[in-house]
Short mmCIF file of C-alpha atoms in Angstrom, two decimals:
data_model
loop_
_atom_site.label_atom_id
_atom_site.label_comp_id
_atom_site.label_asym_id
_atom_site.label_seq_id
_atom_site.Cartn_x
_atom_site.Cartn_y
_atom_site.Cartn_z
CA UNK A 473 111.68 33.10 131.25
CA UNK A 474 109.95 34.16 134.39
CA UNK A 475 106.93 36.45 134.28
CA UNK A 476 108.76 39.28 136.48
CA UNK A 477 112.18 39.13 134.17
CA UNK A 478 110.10 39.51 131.08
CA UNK A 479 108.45 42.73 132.51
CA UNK A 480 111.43 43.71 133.41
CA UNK A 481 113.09 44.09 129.98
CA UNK A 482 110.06 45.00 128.47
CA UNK A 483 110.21 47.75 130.81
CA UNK A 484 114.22 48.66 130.40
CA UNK A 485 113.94 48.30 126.99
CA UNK A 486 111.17 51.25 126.39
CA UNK A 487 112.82 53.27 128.70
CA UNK A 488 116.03 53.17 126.32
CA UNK A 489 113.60 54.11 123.33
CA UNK A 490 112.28 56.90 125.71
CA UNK A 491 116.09 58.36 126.45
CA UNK A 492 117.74 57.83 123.00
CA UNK A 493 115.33 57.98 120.21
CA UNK A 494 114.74 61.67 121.35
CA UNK A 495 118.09 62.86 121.64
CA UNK A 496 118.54 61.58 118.08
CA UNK A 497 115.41 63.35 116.80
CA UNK A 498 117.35 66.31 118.66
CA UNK A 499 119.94 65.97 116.94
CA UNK A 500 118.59 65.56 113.59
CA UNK A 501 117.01 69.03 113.91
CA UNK A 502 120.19 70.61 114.70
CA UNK A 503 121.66 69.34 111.42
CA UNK A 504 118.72 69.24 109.08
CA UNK A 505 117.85 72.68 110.02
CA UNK A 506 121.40 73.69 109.91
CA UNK A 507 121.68 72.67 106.22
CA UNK A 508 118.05 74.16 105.20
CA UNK A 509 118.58 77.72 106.95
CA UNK A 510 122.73 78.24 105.94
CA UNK A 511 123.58 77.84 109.86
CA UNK A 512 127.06 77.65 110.79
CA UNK A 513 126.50 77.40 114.76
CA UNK A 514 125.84 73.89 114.78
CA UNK A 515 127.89 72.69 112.65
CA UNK A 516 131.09 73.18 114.86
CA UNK A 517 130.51 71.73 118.37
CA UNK A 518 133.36 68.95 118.65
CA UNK A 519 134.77 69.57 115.12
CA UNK A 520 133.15 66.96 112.76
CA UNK A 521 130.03 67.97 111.60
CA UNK A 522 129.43 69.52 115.24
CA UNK A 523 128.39 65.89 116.63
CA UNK A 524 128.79 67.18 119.87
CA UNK A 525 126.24 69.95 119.68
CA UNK A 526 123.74 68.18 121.82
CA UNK A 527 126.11 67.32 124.30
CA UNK A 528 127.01 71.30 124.37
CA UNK A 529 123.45 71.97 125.01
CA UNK A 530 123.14 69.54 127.68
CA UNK A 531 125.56 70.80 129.88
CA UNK A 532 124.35 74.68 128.73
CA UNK A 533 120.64 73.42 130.55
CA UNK A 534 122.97 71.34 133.77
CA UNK A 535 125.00 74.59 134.21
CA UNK A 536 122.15 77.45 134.29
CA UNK A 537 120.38 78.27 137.20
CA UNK A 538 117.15 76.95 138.78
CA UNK A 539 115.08 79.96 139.50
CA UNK A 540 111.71 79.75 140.80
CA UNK A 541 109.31 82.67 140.77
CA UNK A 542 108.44 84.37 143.97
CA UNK A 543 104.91 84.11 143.22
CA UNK A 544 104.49 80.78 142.07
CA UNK A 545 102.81 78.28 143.00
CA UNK A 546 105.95 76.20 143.66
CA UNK A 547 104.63 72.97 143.96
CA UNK A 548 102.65 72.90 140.64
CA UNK A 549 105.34 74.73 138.98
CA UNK A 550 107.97 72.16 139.55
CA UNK A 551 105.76 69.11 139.12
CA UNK A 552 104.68 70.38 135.47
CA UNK A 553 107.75 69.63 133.14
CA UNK A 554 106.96 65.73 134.56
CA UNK A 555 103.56 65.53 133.56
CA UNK A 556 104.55 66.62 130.19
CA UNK A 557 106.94 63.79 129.92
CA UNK A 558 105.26 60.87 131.58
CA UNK A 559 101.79 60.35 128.76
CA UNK A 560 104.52 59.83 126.45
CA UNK A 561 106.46 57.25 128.14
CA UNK A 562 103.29 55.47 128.60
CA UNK A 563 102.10 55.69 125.14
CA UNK A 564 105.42 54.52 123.85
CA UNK A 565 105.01 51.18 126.37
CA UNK A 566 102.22 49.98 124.12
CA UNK A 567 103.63 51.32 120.45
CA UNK A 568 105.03 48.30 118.55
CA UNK A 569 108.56 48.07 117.75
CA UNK A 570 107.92 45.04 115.56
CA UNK A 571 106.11 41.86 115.31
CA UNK A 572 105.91 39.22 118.26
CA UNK A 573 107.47 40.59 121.50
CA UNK A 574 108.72 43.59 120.26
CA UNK A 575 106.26 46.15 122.52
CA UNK A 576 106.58 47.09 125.81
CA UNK A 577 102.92 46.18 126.90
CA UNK A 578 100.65 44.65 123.72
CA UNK A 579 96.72 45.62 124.80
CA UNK A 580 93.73 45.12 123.01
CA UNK A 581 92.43 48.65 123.54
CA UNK A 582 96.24 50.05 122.54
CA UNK A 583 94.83 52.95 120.67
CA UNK A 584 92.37 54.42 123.21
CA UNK A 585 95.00 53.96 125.76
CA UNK A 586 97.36 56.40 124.05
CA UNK A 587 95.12 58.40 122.30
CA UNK A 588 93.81 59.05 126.25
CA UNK A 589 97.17 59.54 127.95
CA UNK A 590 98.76 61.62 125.20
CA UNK A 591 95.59 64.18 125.81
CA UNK A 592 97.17 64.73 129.22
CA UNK A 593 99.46 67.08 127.68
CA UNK A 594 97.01 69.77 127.75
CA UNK A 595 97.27 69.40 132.26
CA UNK A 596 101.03 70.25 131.73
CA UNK A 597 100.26 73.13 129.64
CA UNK A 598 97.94 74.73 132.13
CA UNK A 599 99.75 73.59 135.06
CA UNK A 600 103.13 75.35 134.21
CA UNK A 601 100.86 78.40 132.54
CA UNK A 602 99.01 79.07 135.73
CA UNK A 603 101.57 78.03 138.86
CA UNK A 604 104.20 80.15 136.77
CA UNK A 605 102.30 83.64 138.03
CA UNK A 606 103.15 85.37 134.69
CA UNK A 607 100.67 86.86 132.00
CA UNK A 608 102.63 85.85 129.21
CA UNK A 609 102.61 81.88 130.17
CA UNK A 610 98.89 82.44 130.96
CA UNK A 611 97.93 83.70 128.16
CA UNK A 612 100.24 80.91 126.44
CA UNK A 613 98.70 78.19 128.11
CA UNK A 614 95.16 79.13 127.42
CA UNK A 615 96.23 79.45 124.17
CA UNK A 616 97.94 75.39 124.16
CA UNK A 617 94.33 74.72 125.67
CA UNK A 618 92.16 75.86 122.94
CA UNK A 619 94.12 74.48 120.50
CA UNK A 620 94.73 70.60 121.98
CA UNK A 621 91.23 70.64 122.85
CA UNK A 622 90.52 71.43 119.35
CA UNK A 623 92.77 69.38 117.85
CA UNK A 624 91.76 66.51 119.84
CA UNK A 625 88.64 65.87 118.13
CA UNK A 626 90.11 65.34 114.51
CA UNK A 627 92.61 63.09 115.80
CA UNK A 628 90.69 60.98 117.73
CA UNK A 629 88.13 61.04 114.11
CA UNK A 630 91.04 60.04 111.80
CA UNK A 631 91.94 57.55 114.15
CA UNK A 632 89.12 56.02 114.35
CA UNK A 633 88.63 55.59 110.34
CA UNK A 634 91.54 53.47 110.40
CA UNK A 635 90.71 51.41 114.06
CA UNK A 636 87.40 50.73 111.78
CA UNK A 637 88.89 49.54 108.59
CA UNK A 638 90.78 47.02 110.76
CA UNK A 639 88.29 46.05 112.94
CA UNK A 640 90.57 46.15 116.05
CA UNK A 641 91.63 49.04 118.51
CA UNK A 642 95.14 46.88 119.16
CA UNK A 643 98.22 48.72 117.94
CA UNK A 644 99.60 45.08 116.35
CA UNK A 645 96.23 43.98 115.26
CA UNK A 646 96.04 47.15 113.07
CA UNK A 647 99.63 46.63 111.62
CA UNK A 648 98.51 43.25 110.74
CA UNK A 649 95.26 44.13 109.09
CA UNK A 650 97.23 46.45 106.98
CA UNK A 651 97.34 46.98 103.38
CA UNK A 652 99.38 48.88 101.03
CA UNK A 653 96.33 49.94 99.35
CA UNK A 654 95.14 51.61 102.51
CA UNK A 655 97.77 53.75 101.33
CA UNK A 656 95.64 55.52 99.28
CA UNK A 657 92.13 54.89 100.59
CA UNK A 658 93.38 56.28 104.25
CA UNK A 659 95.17 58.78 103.26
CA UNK A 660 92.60 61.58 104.40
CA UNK A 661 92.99 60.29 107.09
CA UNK A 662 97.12 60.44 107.64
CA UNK A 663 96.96 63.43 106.61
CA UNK A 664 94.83 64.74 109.42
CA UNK A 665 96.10 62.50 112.03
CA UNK A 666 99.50 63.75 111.03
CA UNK A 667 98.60 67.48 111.18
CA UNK A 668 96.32 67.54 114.27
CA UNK A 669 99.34 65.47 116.06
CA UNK A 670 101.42 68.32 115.12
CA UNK A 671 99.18 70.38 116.81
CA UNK A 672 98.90 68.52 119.54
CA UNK A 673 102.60 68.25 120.37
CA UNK A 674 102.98 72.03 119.23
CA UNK A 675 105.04 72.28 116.50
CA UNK A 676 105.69 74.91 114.25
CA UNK A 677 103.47 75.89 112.35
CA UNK A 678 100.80 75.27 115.14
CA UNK A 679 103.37 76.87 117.99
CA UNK A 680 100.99 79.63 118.87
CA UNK A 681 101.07 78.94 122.65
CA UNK A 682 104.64 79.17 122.82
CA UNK A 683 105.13 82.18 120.28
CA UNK A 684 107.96 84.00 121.15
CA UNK A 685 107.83 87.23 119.32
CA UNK A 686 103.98 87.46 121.57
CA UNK A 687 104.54 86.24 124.31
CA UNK A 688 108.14 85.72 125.53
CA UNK A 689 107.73 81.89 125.62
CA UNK A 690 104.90 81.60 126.02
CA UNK A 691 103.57 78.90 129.37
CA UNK A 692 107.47 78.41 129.57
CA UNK A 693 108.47 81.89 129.83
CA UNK A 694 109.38 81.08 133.67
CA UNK A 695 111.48 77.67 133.15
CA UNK A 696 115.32 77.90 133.33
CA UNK A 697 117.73 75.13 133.64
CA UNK A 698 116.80 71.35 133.66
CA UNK A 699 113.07 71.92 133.95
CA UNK A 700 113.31 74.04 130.70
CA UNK A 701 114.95 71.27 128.96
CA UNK A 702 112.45 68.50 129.89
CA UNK A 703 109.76 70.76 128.44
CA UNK A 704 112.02 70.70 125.52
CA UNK A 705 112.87 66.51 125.56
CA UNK A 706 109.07 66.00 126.14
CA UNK A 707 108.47 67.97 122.48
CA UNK A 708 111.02 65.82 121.18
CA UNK A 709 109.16 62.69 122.45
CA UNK A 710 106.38 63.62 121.34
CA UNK A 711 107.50 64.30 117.86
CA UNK A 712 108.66 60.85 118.03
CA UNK A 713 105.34 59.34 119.76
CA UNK A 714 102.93 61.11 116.73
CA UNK A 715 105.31 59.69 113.87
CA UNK A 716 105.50 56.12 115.53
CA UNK A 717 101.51 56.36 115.61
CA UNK A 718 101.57 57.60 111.92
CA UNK A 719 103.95 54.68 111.16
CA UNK A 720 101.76 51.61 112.93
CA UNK A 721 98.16 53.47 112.05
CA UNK A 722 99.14 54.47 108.17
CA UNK A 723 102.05 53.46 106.76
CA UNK A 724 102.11 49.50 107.80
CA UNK A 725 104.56 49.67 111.35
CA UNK A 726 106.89 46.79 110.49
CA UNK A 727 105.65 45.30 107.08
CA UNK A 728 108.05 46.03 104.47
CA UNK A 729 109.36 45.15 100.61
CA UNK A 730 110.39 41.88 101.74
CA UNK A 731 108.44 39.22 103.76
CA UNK A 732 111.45 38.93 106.37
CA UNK A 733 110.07 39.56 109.91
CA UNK A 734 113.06 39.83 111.66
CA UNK A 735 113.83 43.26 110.21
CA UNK A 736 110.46 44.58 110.80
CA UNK A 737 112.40 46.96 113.92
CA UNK A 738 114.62 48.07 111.10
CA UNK A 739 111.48 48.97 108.93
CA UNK A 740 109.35 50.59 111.94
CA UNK A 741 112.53 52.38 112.54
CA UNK A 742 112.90 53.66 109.25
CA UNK A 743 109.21 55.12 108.84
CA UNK A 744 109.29 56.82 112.00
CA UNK A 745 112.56 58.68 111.14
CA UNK A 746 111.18 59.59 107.96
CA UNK A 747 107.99 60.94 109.07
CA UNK A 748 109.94 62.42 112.04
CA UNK A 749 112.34 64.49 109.04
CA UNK A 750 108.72 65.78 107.91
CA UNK A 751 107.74 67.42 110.91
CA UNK A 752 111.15 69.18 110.96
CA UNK A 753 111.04 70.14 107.80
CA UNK A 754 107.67 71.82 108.71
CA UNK A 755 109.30 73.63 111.13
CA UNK A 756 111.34 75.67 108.49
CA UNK A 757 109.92 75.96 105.50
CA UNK A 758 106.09 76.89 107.24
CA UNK A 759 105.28 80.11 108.88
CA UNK A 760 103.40 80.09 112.17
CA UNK A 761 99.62 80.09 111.71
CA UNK A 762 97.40 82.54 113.40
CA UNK A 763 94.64 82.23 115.99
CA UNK A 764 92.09 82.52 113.97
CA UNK A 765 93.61 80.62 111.31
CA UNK A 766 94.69 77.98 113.84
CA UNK A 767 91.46 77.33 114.83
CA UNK A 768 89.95 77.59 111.19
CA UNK A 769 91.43 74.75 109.65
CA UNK A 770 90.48 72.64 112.38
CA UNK A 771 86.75 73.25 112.51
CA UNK A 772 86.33 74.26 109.15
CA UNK A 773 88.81 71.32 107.16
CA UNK A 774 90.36 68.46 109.58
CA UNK A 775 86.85 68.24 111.15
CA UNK A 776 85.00 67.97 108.50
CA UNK A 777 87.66 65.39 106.43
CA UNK A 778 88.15 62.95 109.35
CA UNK A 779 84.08 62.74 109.28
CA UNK A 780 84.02 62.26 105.65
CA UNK A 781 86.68 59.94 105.99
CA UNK A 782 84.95 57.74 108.68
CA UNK A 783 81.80 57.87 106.66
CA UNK A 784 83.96 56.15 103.68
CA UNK A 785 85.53 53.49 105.84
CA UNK A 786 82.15 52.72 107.18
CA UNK A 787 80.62 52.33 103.81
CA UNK A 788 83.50 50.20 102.56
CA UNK A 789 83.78 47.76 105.47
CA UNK A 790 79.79 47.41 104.88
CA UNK A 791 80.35 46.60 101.22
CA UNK A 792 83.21 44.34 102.06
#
């Protein structure tokens, strides 16, 4: 196969991931949190089971208007929804699907290349905050910046703890250094991967910067329309980016029960639904944390875990 064609479908074939595997996620939520909070809503957009609530949405987002403030800075303002999408379509070209071909873009420094372009984030934040000419999204945004700032640092930590126990910073290399005991020896370390990336993406309950009985909507207070739902499919993205990178980094990517590689997809697939029904979850049964209590469990417990943690892996792959 030619060198162009390859990239090609390597290309078309993470840009389906990037349109579908968020709408599903979307989806999910509707039902999931539809059955957890009594909701009858969606549960009766196109009759069965209200499969066509997304679809509703969709064209309730097409149909609204595009307003612009007056005093915006237009320019910024309408470029800011697409830098919150794009770090995650380039993080998801080097996540592994499976074993082999199945990534958009293997590299041998995969995990600083997405840890690095899913920081970005914090530029759309600011960007829509600022250019929006509002209080409210101001004071949302430098909310969103504190926090992924903060929150930066203990993933990057808890990361690392598992880069070193592998002795690689490439996404496959890690999934094939994996063992199940790791399990249990990095599992400080999931667990603060997994809550600073829910920070990070700002899900309930880290959703200060968007906290709507505060501050409207916090730095999308001003969005209406399409813009307003890329903001919304880049959370959705995200939530899907953070439990892929939970699924390669912790939880083995494509290894499974049985030694068949051609369903490691299948597997990778199942994990990062699974994870991706945990950060829902969070969303309803988890009140939103305060400021100070935001900021709190970073500095004063992911911080200091994800050091402990890399002092352990250090000592072990010493010993070993």
């Amino acid at each position: 196969m030619p060198a162009w064609l390859e990239l090609v479908l390597r290309v078309a074939g993470v840009l389906v991931a990037f349109l579908t595997l968020p709408l599903i996620v979307g989806q999910t939520e509707h039902k999931v949190m539809a059955h957890m909070q009594g909701r009858l809503g969606p549960m009766y957009a196109g009759g069965f089971h209200g499969w066509a609530q997304l679809v509703a949405d969709g064209l309730k987002f097409v149909q609204k208007e595009d307003v612009t403030p007056r005093e915006a800075d237009r320019a910024v303002f309408r470029l800011a929804p697409v830098v919150a999408l794009v770090p995650y379509l380039l993080a998801l070209l080097v996540i592994p699907l499976g074993p082999g071909d199945l990534v958009g873009q293997p590299l041998d420094i995969g995990l600083f290349f997405v840890l690095a372009v899913v920081g970005v984030g914090v530029v759309a934040v600011l960007m829509s905050a600022w250019a929006s000419a509002n209080k409210y999204s101001l004071l949302g945004g430098l909310r969103g910046a504190a926090q992924l700032l903060g929150y930066e640092l203990p993933l990057v930590l808890a990361a690392a703890s598992v880069a070193m126990a592998a002795g690689t910073l490439s996404l496959p290399g890690i999934v094939e250094a994996w063992e199940p005991w790791w399990l249990l020896w990095q599992a400080p370390a999931m667990v603060v991967f997994f809550v600073a990336g829910l920070a990070e993406i700002r899900r309930p309950p880290f959703d200060m910067p968007v906290a709507d009985s505060e501050l409207v909507f916090g730095y999308m207070t001003e969005y209406t329309g399409l813009r307003f739902a890329f903001f919304l499919l880049a959370e959705y993205v995200g939530i899907v980016v953070i439990a892929a990178l939970t699924t390669v980094l912790f939880l083995g990517g494509w290894q499974g029960p049985f030694a068949d590689a051609q369903l490691g997809w299948l597997w990778t697939l199942l994990k990062v639904f699974a994870v991706a029904f945990v950060i829902i979850w969070l969303r309803v049964a988890y009140p939103r944390l305060r400021e100070d209590q935001l900021q709190r469990l970073c500095w004063l417990v992911l911080v200091p875990l994800s050091l402990g943690q890399l002092v352990l892996t250090a000592a072990v792959r010493v010993a070993m």
